[in-house]
Amino acid sequence: MGIEFRGVTKKYPDGTVAVDDLSLTVEDGTITVLVGPSGCGKTTSLRMINRMIEPTAGTVLLDGQDIRESDPAVLRRGIGYVIQHAGLFPHRTVLGNVATVPLLSGWDRRKARQRAAELLETVGLPAELGRRYPAQLSGGQQQRVGVARALAADAPVLLMDEPFSAVDPVVRQGLQDELLRLQARLGKTIVFVTHDIDEAIRLGDKVAVLRVGGRLAQYGTPADVLRHPVDDFVAGFVGKDRGYRGLSFLSAEGVRVEDVPTIRVGSAPDVVEPHWRLAVNDEGEPRGWLPPDSTVDGELAESDLVAGGSLYRQGDPIRGALDAALSSPAGLGVVVDEGGKAIGVVTAHQVLDVIEGHPEGVGGA
Amino acid sequence: MIPELVDWVSDPANWQGTDGVPARVLQHAGYVALALLIAAAIAVPLGLFVGHTRRGAVVLVGSGNAIRALPTLGLVTFLFLLFTDSFVAALIGLVVLGVPPILAGTYAGIQAVDHDVVDAAEGMGMRGGQRLWRIEVPIALPLILGGVRNAVLQLVATAAVAAYVGLGGLGRYLFDGLANFDYGEVTAGAILTALLAVILDLVIAAVQRALVPKGVRIATAGRRAAGPAATEEVVA
Amino acid sequence: MTFLDELSRFLGSENVRAQILANLLDHCYLALLPLVFGAVLAIAAGWLGRGRRRVRGVLFVLSNLLYTIPSLALFMVIPGIIGTKFTSSANVVVGLTVYTTALLVRPVLDALDAVPPHVVASATALGYRPARRFFAVELPLAVPVLAAGVRVASVSNISLVSVGALIGTGGLGVLFTDGFQRVYFAPIVVGIVLTLLLALVVDLLLVALRRSLTPWDRAAPGKAEVSAA
């Protein structure tokens, strides 16, 4: 179900313009991220989709229909809504929270609760959390319940207003992964608001960069915005590292994976060798590096090893390959297959050669 | 004092008829209940309105403070001279003094509801009335009932004072006893009044416990505890 | 005769004015003395109960219970306990001291327990002995809450002193019994107005006192307003 903003403006009585003549089409089944500094009108734009805020001029169309033609409460029951602190109802159990919209829409109690229980599983929460109250959950769990609650009515559209910004970075990344996994399965039309450009790039099929005063600065794919920012504002907002970030959209095709001498943990190395050796376990998974000229008494233990760098999974964008090479103590980035088995190494030098030779190049200005 | 008190309490005549302890206790509790109902009927809707719309909050807080400073005896005697009827004067006085605590509790309760929660309820398609009754009121209930509890204490005390202008109830023992220099009666009346207040307070505390939704209780307890109740999960 | 005529005739008499002034002064000491006693007792209770869960529990239950007792009943039970005469103004002073203490115990204990442990630890490290540390470090940090409680107690005390007139003590309450017995509005209205004014003036003085006692906390009320908005 697509969403279209047509010349939408929101002006407050005190003269502040929150959104200025916004025209934008959100395509069906995609994640569109509205990103920008505070005061850029991203949340206002989002809240105009479910009529929490009414525009002063222009039209918002949902599936080709002017949303002003629907009763706001009914409209909202058909649009999932997730906010920063989840906004869970403290006096209702987790199941009660998730079942809210189905019950409002007139489902019978049993069906609503059953649906709620299914959704807990969908968002990766154990079923026994259903009887708990929000105050008994961690921040990350609360956000998951918030997402489950928004999915409950099976709404084709999901509005998410900085849903992950109040949780710590590790939990946030888990929630982002989960959202992408869910989206791959459910194919909702998601409008997502954030001030974090990394989150926007990670999640968005399309990214809309808004500037203070509520004007759309640029609208395009994340790769587009990173490589060809339209002006200094967008270039400044996507940040200094955008060249490096742009590697996230470059394929690693052409990077040659080289063989590397390996040694099995638990075996007894009887020769001293003058180069780095990659230690692997019985399953062939990398465990660390054995430095050149090391001697080992008896069997090779993990304590004899130098910890390895990040691993590069074959097929991922080239950013991962470069990072693996740069973070490895041996200067050799370990390449693994889908199952996590080490299949070889890459060097930073080779990766850079491929990047430089790439027809699209990287970065913009 | 103690022998006089024992004499009074052990005299069966003081436990029977319209002047007897059971009748006076019921009368006193009756005034409190009636005034409480009227006060709540005024204060709860007003508090919900002000808490919900935030309109008139300054006036409300200011007048609440002024009424708290109002001397009960002054109010009751003034109203008696105005209406020349003990019951009417006392009832109006009780209502005037019962309204501010309930109003303050209701207003504070509604105001304390997390804005995100109300926002989420609206975004999920709850209408104004559904938001108020299903979300805001249940969450505000502990503070609303706290206001009712304060009002009851105020009402029990004021009803005793109002016996001065001729109201019935336990206050009668205090003034009749003083007039007749029967200090046993005065002391007995004072103890009975104190007991009534304590018992009513316990009853409302029990009602409060029973009516407050469990999730709200847990949330309040969690906030009071030193650290966050739940530890952050790791999703790495 | 209009009420204003009645009022000007009532206040026209020099005797009446002198009497009202005497009532007002009585009212002040009957209301404010318990405020001082109550604050001292609450601080003492704080010293006793700080950090001790069971003592705290007992103090909380006791103060809740005492605060529940209606004023008139309390004033009339006290003679039976401490052996004063029924009409003694000591009953009012003791009764209001009980209320003030009961009202202040909880906030004082909460405030003392809220003093950050690192502050107490660094005071100890500087060489303060426990008693001196309590008055030099912990108590000053509890002043803002104590002051808030004292303000509530002062309003309530000033209002309750009038009830004492029913057992024959002085104060502005005398104007109410007088007006009632003579079916005369003027003294009642004067009494109510003076009580409200007194409460207001004392409150303003307490705010000023609190500010002078806690110069480091001056930004706090502003901050509170911002977060409340």
JSON list of C-alpha atoms in Angstrom, two decimals, chain A residues 56-229:
[
{"chain": "A", "resi": 56, "resn": "THR", "atom": "CA", "xyz": [-2.24, 23.01, 6.74]},
{"chain": "A", "resi": 57, "resn": "ALA", "atom": "CA", "xyz": [-1.95, 22.49, 2.99]},
{"chain": "A", "resi": 58, "resn": "GLY", "atom": "CA", "xyz": [-1.57, 19.60, 0.59]},
{"chain": "A", "resi": 59, "resn": "THR", "atom": "CA", "xyz": [-2.80, 16.04, 0.62]},
{"chain": "A", "resi": 60, "resn": "VAL", "atom": "CA", "xyz": [-1.61, 12.73, 1.97]},
{"chain": "A", "resi": 61, "resn": "LEU", "atom": "CA", "xyz": [-2.78, 9.74, -0.03]},
{"chain": "A", "resi": 62, "resn": "LEU", "atom": "CA", "xyz": [-2.82, 6.21, 1.27]},
{"chain": "A", "resi": 63, "resn": "ASP", "atom": "CA", "xyz": [-3.22, 3.62, -1.46]},
{"chain": "A", "resi": 64, "resn": "GLY", "atom": "CA", "xyz": [-4.36, 6.43, -3.76]},
{"chain": "A", "resi": 65, "resn": "GLN", "atom": "CA", "xyz": [-7.04, 7.64, -1.33]},
{"chain": "A", "resi": 66, "resn": "ASP", "atom": "CA", "xyz": [-7.07, 10.97, 0.49]},
{"chain": "A", "resi": 67, "resn": "ILE", "atom": "CA", "xyz": [-6.70, 10.06, 4.18]},
{"chain": "A", "resi": 68, "resn": "ARG", "atom": "CA", "xyz": [-9.04, 12.91, 5.13]},
{"chain": "A", "resi": 69, "resn": "GLU", "atom": "CA", "xyz": [-11.87, 10.77, 3.85]},
{"chain": "A", "resi": 70, "resn": "SER", "atom": "CA", "xyz": [-11.39, 8.21, 6.65]},
{"chain": "A", "resi": 71, "resn": "ASP", "atom": "CA", "xyz": [-12.37, 8.49, 10.29]},
{"chain": "A", "resi": 72, "resn": "PRO", "atom": "CA", "xyz": [-9.04, 9.09, 12.12]},
{"chain": "A", "resi": 73, "resn": "ALA", "atom": "CA", "xyz": [-9.57, 6.35, 14.71]},
{"chain": "A", "resi": 74, "resn": "VAL", "atom": "CA", "xyz": [-10.47, 3.77, 12.06]},
{"chain": "A", "resi": 75, "resn": "LEU", "atom": "CA", "xyz": [-7.60, 4.91, 9.84]},
{"chain": "A", "resi": 76, "resn": "ARG", "atom": "CA", "xyz": [-5.15, 4.51, 12.73]},
{"chain": "A", "resi": 77, "resn": "ARG", "atom": "CA", "xyz": [-6.32, 0.99, 13.54]},
{"chain": "A", "resi": 78, "resn": "GLY", "atom": "CA", "xyz": [-5.21, 0.06, 10.03]},
{"chain": "A", "resi": 79, "resn": "ILE", "atom": "CA", "xyz": [-1.75, 1.59, 10.45]},
{"chain": "A", "resi": 80, "resn": "GLY", "atom": "CA", "xyz": [0.81, 0.16, 12.85]},
{"chain": "A", "resi": 81, "resn": "TYR", "atom": "CA", "xyz": [2.51, 2.75, 15.04]},
{"chain": "A", "resi": 82, "resn": "VAL", "atom": "CA", "xyz": [5.71, 2.33, 17.04]},
{"chain": "A", "resi": 83, "resn": "ILE", "atom": "CA", "xyz": [7.31, 5.14, 19.07]},
{"chain": "A", "resi": 84, "resn": "GLN", "atom": "CA", "xyz": [10.57, 5.81, 20.86]},
{"chain": "A", "resi": 85, "resn": "HIS", "atom": "CA", "xyz": [9.87, 4.52, 24.35]},
{"chain": "A", "resi": 86, "resn": "ALA", "atom": "CA", "xyz": [7.39, 1.97, 23.02]},
{"chain": "A", "resi": 87, "resn": "GLY", "atom": "CA", "xyz": [4.59, 3.69, 24.98]},
{"chain": "A", "resi": 88, "resn": "LEU", "atom": "CA", "xyz": [3.37, 0.37, 26.34]},
{"chain": "A", "resi": 89, "resn": "PHE", "atom": "CA", "xyz": [0.30, 0.47, 28.60]},
{"chain": "A", "resi": 90, "resn": "PRO", "atom": "CA", "xyz": [1.74, -0.19, 32.07]},
{"chain": "A", "resi": 91, "resn": "HIS", "atom": "CA", "xyz": [-1.53, -1.58, 33.45]},
{"chain": "A", "resi": 92, "resn": "ARG", "atom": "CA", "xyz": [-1.91, -4.26, 30.80]},
{"chain": "A", "resi": 93, "resn": "THR", "atom": "CA", "xyz": [0.11, -7.44, 30.38]},
{"chain": "A", "resi": 94, "resn": "VAL", "atom": "CA", "xyz": [2.30, -7.91, 27.35]},
{"chain": "A", "resi": 95, "resn": "LEU", "atom": "CA", "xyz": [-0.41, -10.00, 25.69]},
{"chain": "A", "resi": 96, "resn": "GLY", "atom": "CA", "xyz": [-3.02, -7.39, 26.59]},
{"chain": "A", "resi": 97, "resn": "ASN", "atom": "CA", "xyz": [-0.88, -4.70, 25.00]},
{"chain": "A", "resi": 98, "resn": "VAL", "atom": "CA", "xyz": [-0.36, -6.63, 21.81]},
{"chain": "A", "resi": 99, "resn": "ALA", "atom": "CA", "xyz": [-4.06, -7.50, 21.57]},
{"chain": "A", "resi": 100, "resn": "THR", "atom": "CA", "xyz": [-5.16, -3.86, 21.85]},
{"chain": "A", "resi": 101, "resn": "VAL", "atom": "CA", "xyz": [-5.89, -3.07, 18.21]},
{"chain": "A", "resi": 102, "resn": "PRO", "atom": "CA", "xyz": [-7.54, -6.38, 17.36]},
{"chain": "A", "resi": 103, "resn": "LEU", "atom": "CA", "xyz": [-9.87, -5.85, 20.35]},
{"chain": "A", "resi": 104, "resn": "LEU", "atom": "CA", "xyz": [-10.56, -2.25, 19.30]},
{"chain": "A", "resi": 105, "resn": "SER", "atom": "CA", "xyz": [-11.41, -3.53, 15.86]},
{"chain": "A", "resi": 106, "resn": "GLY", "atom": "CA", "xyz": [-13.94, -5.90, 17.34]},
{"chain": "A", "resi": 107, "resn": "TRP", "atom": "CA", "xyz": [-12.16, -9.26, 17.25]},
{"chain": "A", "resi": 108, "resn": "ASP", "atom": "CA", "xyz": [-13.32, -11.73, 19.85]},
{"chain": "A", "resi": 109, "resn": "ARG", "atom": "CA", "xyz": [-11.10, -12.01, 22.91]},
{"chain": "A", "resi": 110, "resn": "ARG", "atom": "CA", "xyz": [-9.76, -15.48, 22.28]},
{"chain": "A", "resi": 111, "resn": "LYS", "atom": "CA", "xyz": [-8.80, -14.82, 18.70]},
{"chain": "A", "resi": 112, "resn": "ALA", "atom": "CA", "xyz": [-7.12, -11.56, 19.69]},
{"chain": "A", "resi": 113, "resn": "ARG", "atom": "CA", "xyz": [-5.06, -13.23, 22.41]},
{"chain": "A", "resi": 114, "resn": "GLN", "atom": "CA", "xyz": [-4.09, -16.06, 20.12]},
{"chain": "A", "resi": 115, "resn": "ARG", "atom": "CA", "xyz": [-2.95, -13.59, 17.51]},
{"chain": "A", "resi": 116, "resn": "ALA", "atom": "CA", "xyz": [-0.99, -11.71, 20.19]},
{"chain": "A", "resi": 117, "resn": "ALA", "atom": "CA", "xyz": [0.76, -14.91, 21.26]},
{"chain": "A", "resi": 118, "resn": "GLU", "atom": "CA", "xyz": [1.77, -15.64, 17.67]},
{"chain": "A", "resi": 119, "resn": "LEU", "atom": "CA", "xyz": [3.19, -12.16, 17.32]},
{"chain": "A", "resi": 120, "resn": "LEU", "atom": "CA", "xyz": [5.39, -12.51, 20.38]},
{"chain": "A", "resi": 121, "resn": "GLU", "atom": "CA", "xyz": [7.03, -15.39, 18.63]},
{"chain": "A", "resi": 122, "resn": "THR", "atom": "CA", "xyz": [7.28, -13.40, 15.41]},
{"chain": "A", "resi": 123, "resn": "VAL", "atom": "CA", "xyz": [9.27, -10.65, 17.14]},
{"chain": "A", "resi": 124, "resn": "GLY", "atom": "CA", "xyz": [11.45, -13.19, 18.93]},
{"chain": "A", "resi": 125, "resn": "LEU", "atom": "CA", "xyz": [10.04, -13.05, 22.45]},
{"chain": "A", "resi": 126, "resn": "PRO", "atom": "CA", "xyz": [9.47, -16.18, 24.55]},
{"chain": "A", "resi": 127, "resn": "ALA", "atom": "CA", "xyz": [5.78, -16.99, 25.08]},
{"chain": "A", "resi": 128, "resn": "GLU", "atom": "CA", "xyz": [6.02, -16.81, 28.88]},
{"chain": "A", "resi": 129, "resn": "LEU", "atom": "CA", "xyz": [6.70, -13.07, 28.68]},
{"chain": "A", "resi": 130, "resn": "GLY", "atom": "CA", "xyz": [3.07, -12.68, 27.61]},
{"chain": "A", "resi": 131, "resn": "ARG", "atom": "CA", "xyz": [1.81, -12.69, 31.18]},
{"chain": "A", "resi": 132, "resn": "ARG", "atom": "CA", "xyz": [4.34, -10.12, 32.37]},
{"chain": "A", "resi": 133, "resn": "TYR", "atom": "CA", "xyz": [3.79, -6.40, 32.71]},
{"chain": "A", "resi": 134, "resn": "PRO", "atom": "CA", "xyz": [5.83, -3.84, 30.76]},
{"chain": "A", "resi": 135, "resn": "ALA", "atom": "CA", "xyz": [7.66, -2.72, 33.91]},
{"chain": "A", "resi": 136, "resn": "GLN", "atom": "CA", "xyz": [9.09, -6.24, 34.18]},
{"chain": "A", "resi": 137, "resn": "LEU", "atom": "CA", "xyz": [10.75, -6.12, 30.75]},
{"chain": "A", "resi": 138, "resn": "SER", "atom": "CA", "xyz": [14.09, -4.72, 29.59]},
{"chain": "A", "resi": 139, "resn": "GLY", "atom": "CA", "xyz": [14.17, -1.77, 27.21]},
{"chain": "A", "resi": 140, "resn": "GLY", "atom": "CA", "xyz": [14.91, -3.99, 24.22]},
{"chain": "A", "resi": 141, "resn": "GLN", "atom": "CA", "xyz": [12.08, -6.35, 25.12]},
{"chain": "A", "resi": 142, "resn": "GLN", "atom": "CA", "xyz": [9.69, -3.42, 25.48]},
{"chain": "A", "resi": 143, "resn": "GLN", "atom": "CA", "xyz": [10.57, -2.24, 21.98]},
{"chain": "A", "resi": 144, "resn": "ARG", "atom": "CA", "xyz": [9.89, -5.71, 20.61]},
{"chain": "A", "resi": 145, "resn": "VAL", "atom": "CA", "xyz": [6.50, -5.71, 22.29]},
{"chain": "A", "resi": 146, "resn": "GLY", "atom": "CA", "xyz": [5.90, -2.28, 20.74]},
{"chain": "A", "resi": 147, "resn": "VAL", "atom": "CA", "xyz": [6.62, -3.73, 17.31]},
{"chain": "A", "resi": 148, "resn": "ALA", "atom": "CA", "xyz": [4.43, -6.77, 17.96]},
{"chain": "A", "resi": 149, "resn": "ARG", "atom": "CA", "xyz": [1.60, -4.47, 19.06]},
{"chain": "A", "resi": 150, "resn": "ALA", "atom": "CA", "xyz": [1.91, -2.49, 15.84]},
{"chain": "A", "resi": 151, "resn": "LEU", "atom": "CA", "xyz": [1.84, -5.68, 13.76]},
{"chain": "A", "resi": 152, "resn": "ALA", "atom": "CA", "xyz": [-1.18, -7.12, 15.56]},
{"chain": "A", "resi": 153, "resn": "ALA", "atom": "CA", "xyz": [-3.91, -5.83, 13.29]},
{"chain": "A", "resi": 154, "resn": "ASP", "atom": "CA", "xyz": [-2.00, -7.03, 10.25]},
{"chain": "A", "resi": 155, "resn": "ALA", "atom": "CA", "xyz": [-1.84, -3.48, 9.00]},
{"chain": "A", "resi": 156, "resn": "PRO", "atom": "CA", "xyz": [-0.09, -3.17, 5.64]},
{"chain": "A", "resi": 157, "resn": "VAL", "atom": "CA", "xyz": [1.53, 0.10, 6.75]},
{"chain": "A", "resi": 158, "resn": "LEU", "atom": "CA", "xyz": [3.87, 0.58, 9.71]},
{"chain": "A", "resi": 159, "resn": "LEU", "atom": "CA", "xyz": [4.96, 3.96, 11.07]},
{"chain": "A", "resi": 160, "resn": "MET", "atom": "CA", "xyz": [8.04, 3.87, 13.27]},
{"chain": "A", "resi": 161, "resn": "ASP", "atom": "CA", "xyz": [9.15, 7.03, 15.09]},
{"chain": "A", "resi": 162, "resn": "GLU", "atom": "CA", "xyz": [12.72, 6.62, 16.36]},
{"chain": "A", "resi": 163, "resn": "PRO", "atom": "CA", "xyz": [11.74, 3.23, 17.74]},
{"chain": "A", "resi": 164, "resn": "PHE", "atom": "CA", "xyz": [15.25, 2.08, 18.60]},
{"chain": "A", "resi": 165, "resn": "SER", "atom": "CA", "xyz": [16.95, 5.26, 19.74]},
{"chain": "A", "resi": 166, "resn": "ALA", "atom": "CA", "xyz": [16.38, 4.74, 23.46]},
{"chain": "A", "resi": 167, "resn": "VAL", "atom": "CA", "xyz": [18.15, 1.38, 23.72]},
{"chain": "A", "resi": 168, "resn": "ASP", "atom": "CA", "xyz": [21.88, 0.74, 23.90]},
{"chain": "A", "resi": 169, "resn": "PRO", "atom": "CA", "xyz": [23.85, 0.20, 20.67]},
{"chain": "A", "resi": 170, "resn": "VAL", "atom": "CA", "xyz": [24.20, -3.57, 20.94]},
{"chain": "A", "resi": 171, "resn": "VAL", "atom": "CA", "xyz": [20.49, -4.07, 21.55]},
{"chain": "A", "resi": 172, "resn": "ARG", "atom": "CA", "xyz": [19.71, -1.55, 18.82]},
{"chain": "A", "resi": 173, "resn": "GLN", "atom": "CA", "xyz": [21.64, -3.52, 16.24]},
{"chain": "A", "resi": 174, "resn": "GLY", "atom": "CA", "xyz": [19.80, -6.68, 17.25]},
{"chain": "A", "resi": 175, "resn": "LEU", "atom": "CA", "xyz": [16.47, -4.91, 16.83]},
{"chain": "A", "resi": 176, "resn": "GLN", "atom": "CA", "xyz": [17.49, -3.54, 13.43]},
{"chain": "A", "resi": 177, "resn": "ASP", "atom": "CA", "xyz": [18.47, -7.04, 12.24]},
{"chain": "A", "resi": 178, "resn": "GLU", "atom": "CA", "xyz": [15.17, -8.34, 13.52]},
{"chain": "A", "resi": 179, "resn": "LEU", "atom": "CA", "xyz": [13.24, -5.65, 11.67]},
{"chain": "A", "resi": 180, "resn": "LEU", "atom": "CA", "xyz": [15.00, -6.46, 8.38]},
{"chain": "A", "resi": 181, "resn": "ARG", "atom": "CA", "xyz": [14.32, -10.16, 8.90]},
{"chain": "A", "resi": 182, "resn": "LEU", "atom": "CA", "xyz": [10.65, -9.46, 9.62]},
{"chain": "A", "resi": 183, "resn": "GLN", "atom": "CA", "xyz": [10.36, -7.15, 6.64]},
{"chain": "A", "resi": 184, "resn": "ALA", "atom": "CA", "xyz": [11.82, -9.80, 4.34]},
{"chain": "A", "resi": 185, "resn": "ARG", "atom": "CA", "xyz": [8.94, -12.02, 5.45]},
{"chain": "A", "resi": 186, "resn": "LEU", "atom": "CA", "xyz": [6.08, -9.57, 5.77]},
{"chain": "A", "resi": 187, "resn": "GLY", "atom": "CA", "xyz": [6.77, -7.00, 3.03]},
{"chain": "A", "resi": 188, "resn": "LYS", "atom": "CA", "xyz": [5.06, -4.09, 4.83]},
{"chain": "A", "resi": 189, "resn": "THR", "atom": "CA", "xyz": [5.18, -0.50, 3.72]},
{"chain": "A", "resi": 190, "resn": "ILE", "atom": "CA", "xyz": [7.28, 1.01, 6.49]},
{"chain": "A", "resi": 191, "resn": "VAL", "atom": "CA", "xyz": [7.97, 4.67, 7.13]},
{"chain": "A", "resi": 192, "resn": "PHE", "atom": "CA", "xyz": [10.78, 4.97, 9.63]},
{"chain": "A", "resi": 193, "resn": "VAL", "atom": "CA", "xyz": [11.97, 8.16, 11.33]},
{"chain": "A", "resi": 194, "resn": "THR", "atom": "CA", "xyz": [15.48, 8.51, 12.74]},
{"chain": "A", "resi": 195, "resn": "HIS", "atom": "CA", "xyz": [18.16, 11.15, 13.30]},
{"chain": "A", "resi": 196, "resn": "ASP", "atom": "CA", "xyz": [20.86, 8.51, 12.90]},
{"chain": "A", "resi": 197, "resn": "ILE", "atom": "CA", "xyz": [22.20, 8.37, 9.35]},
{"chain": "A", "resi": 198, "resn": "ASP", "atom": "CA", "xyz": [23.81, 4.96, 9.94]},
{"chain": "A", "resi": 199, "resn": "GLU", "atom": "CA", "xyz": [20.45, 3.52, 10.94]},
{"chain": "A", "resi": 200, "resn": "ALA", "atom": "CA", "xyz": [18.86, 5.13, 7.88]},
{"chain": "A", "resi": 201, "resn": "ILE", "atom": "CA", "xyz": [21.42, 3.59, 5.54]},
{"chain": "A", "resi": 202, "resn": "ARG", "atom": "CA", "xyz": [21.19, 0.22, 7.20]},
{"chain": "A", "resi": 203, "resn": "LEU", "atom": "CA", "xyz": [17.42, -0.05, 7.10]},
{"chain": "A", "resi": 204, "resn": "GLY", "atom": "CA", "xyz": [16.18, 2.06, 4.22]},
{"chain": "A", "resi": 205, "resn": "ASP", "atom": "CA", "xyz": [15.31, 0.94, 0.72]},
{"chain": "A", "resi": 206, "resn": "LYS", "atom": "CA", "xyz": [14.93, 4.67, 0.20]},
{"chain": "A", "resi": 207, "resn": "VAL", "atom": "CA", "xyz": [16.20, 7.51, 2.35]},
{"chain": "A", "resi": 208, "resn": "ALA", "atom": "CA", "xyz": [14.64, 10.97, 2.50]},
{"chain": "A", "resi": 209, "resn": "VAL", "atom": "CA", "xyz": [17.00, 13.56, 3.98]},
{"chain": "A", "resi": 210, "resn": "LEU", "atom": "CA", "xyz": [15.10, 16.52, 5.43]},
{"chain": "A", "resi": 211, "resn": "ARG", "atom": "CA", "xyz": [16.62, 19.85, 6.41]},
{"chain": "A", "resi": 212, "resn": "VAL", "atom": "CA", "xyz": [15.61, 22.20, 9.22]},
{"chain": "A", "resi": 213, "resn": "GLY", "atom": "CA", "xyz": [12.46, 24.03, 8.23]},
{"chain": "A", "resi": 214, "resn": "GLY", "atom": "CA", "xyz": [10.88, 20.89, 6.88]},
{"chain": "A", "resi": 215, "resn": "ARG", "atom": "CA", "xyz": [12.22, 20.87, 3.30]},
{"chain": "A", "resi": 216, "resn": "LEU", "atom": "CA", "xyz": [13.14, 17.70, 1.50]},
{"chain": "A", "resi": 217, "resn": "ALA", "atom": "CA", "xyz": [16.84, 17.89, 0.65]},
{"chain": "A", "resi": 218, "resn": "GLN", "atom": "CA", "xyz": [17.33, 14.58, -1.12]},
{"chain": "A", "resi": 219, "resn": "TYR", "atom": "CA", "xyz": [15.35, 11.44, -1.75]},
{"chain": "A", "resi": 220, "resn": "GLY", "atom": "CA", "xyz": [16.95, 8.31, -3.11]},
{"chain": "A", "resi": 221, "resn": "THR", "atom": "CA", "xyz": [18.53, 4.98, -2.33]},
{"chain": "A", "resi": 222, "resn": "PRO", "atom": "CA", "xyz": [21.10, 4.96, 0.49]},
{"chain": "A", "resi": 223, "resn": "ALA", "atom": "CA", "xyz": [23.90, 4.34, -2.02]},
{"chain": "A", "resi": 224, "resn": "ASP", "atom": "CA", "xyz": [22.75, 7.31, -4.05]},
{"chain": "A", "resi": 225, "resn": "VAL", "atom": "CA", "xyz": [22.64, 9.63, -1.08]},
{"chain": "A", "resi": 226, "resn": "LEU", "atom": "CA", "xyz": [26.11, 8.55, 0.03]},
{"chain": "A", "resi": 227, "resn": "ARG", "atom": "CA", "xyz": [27.73, 8.73, -3.40]},
{"chain": "A", "resi": 228, "resn": "HIS", "atom": "CA", "xyz": [26.03, 11.75, -4.85]},
{"chain": "A", "resi": 229, "resn": "PRO", "atom": "CA", "xyz": [24.85, 14.09, -2.11]}
]
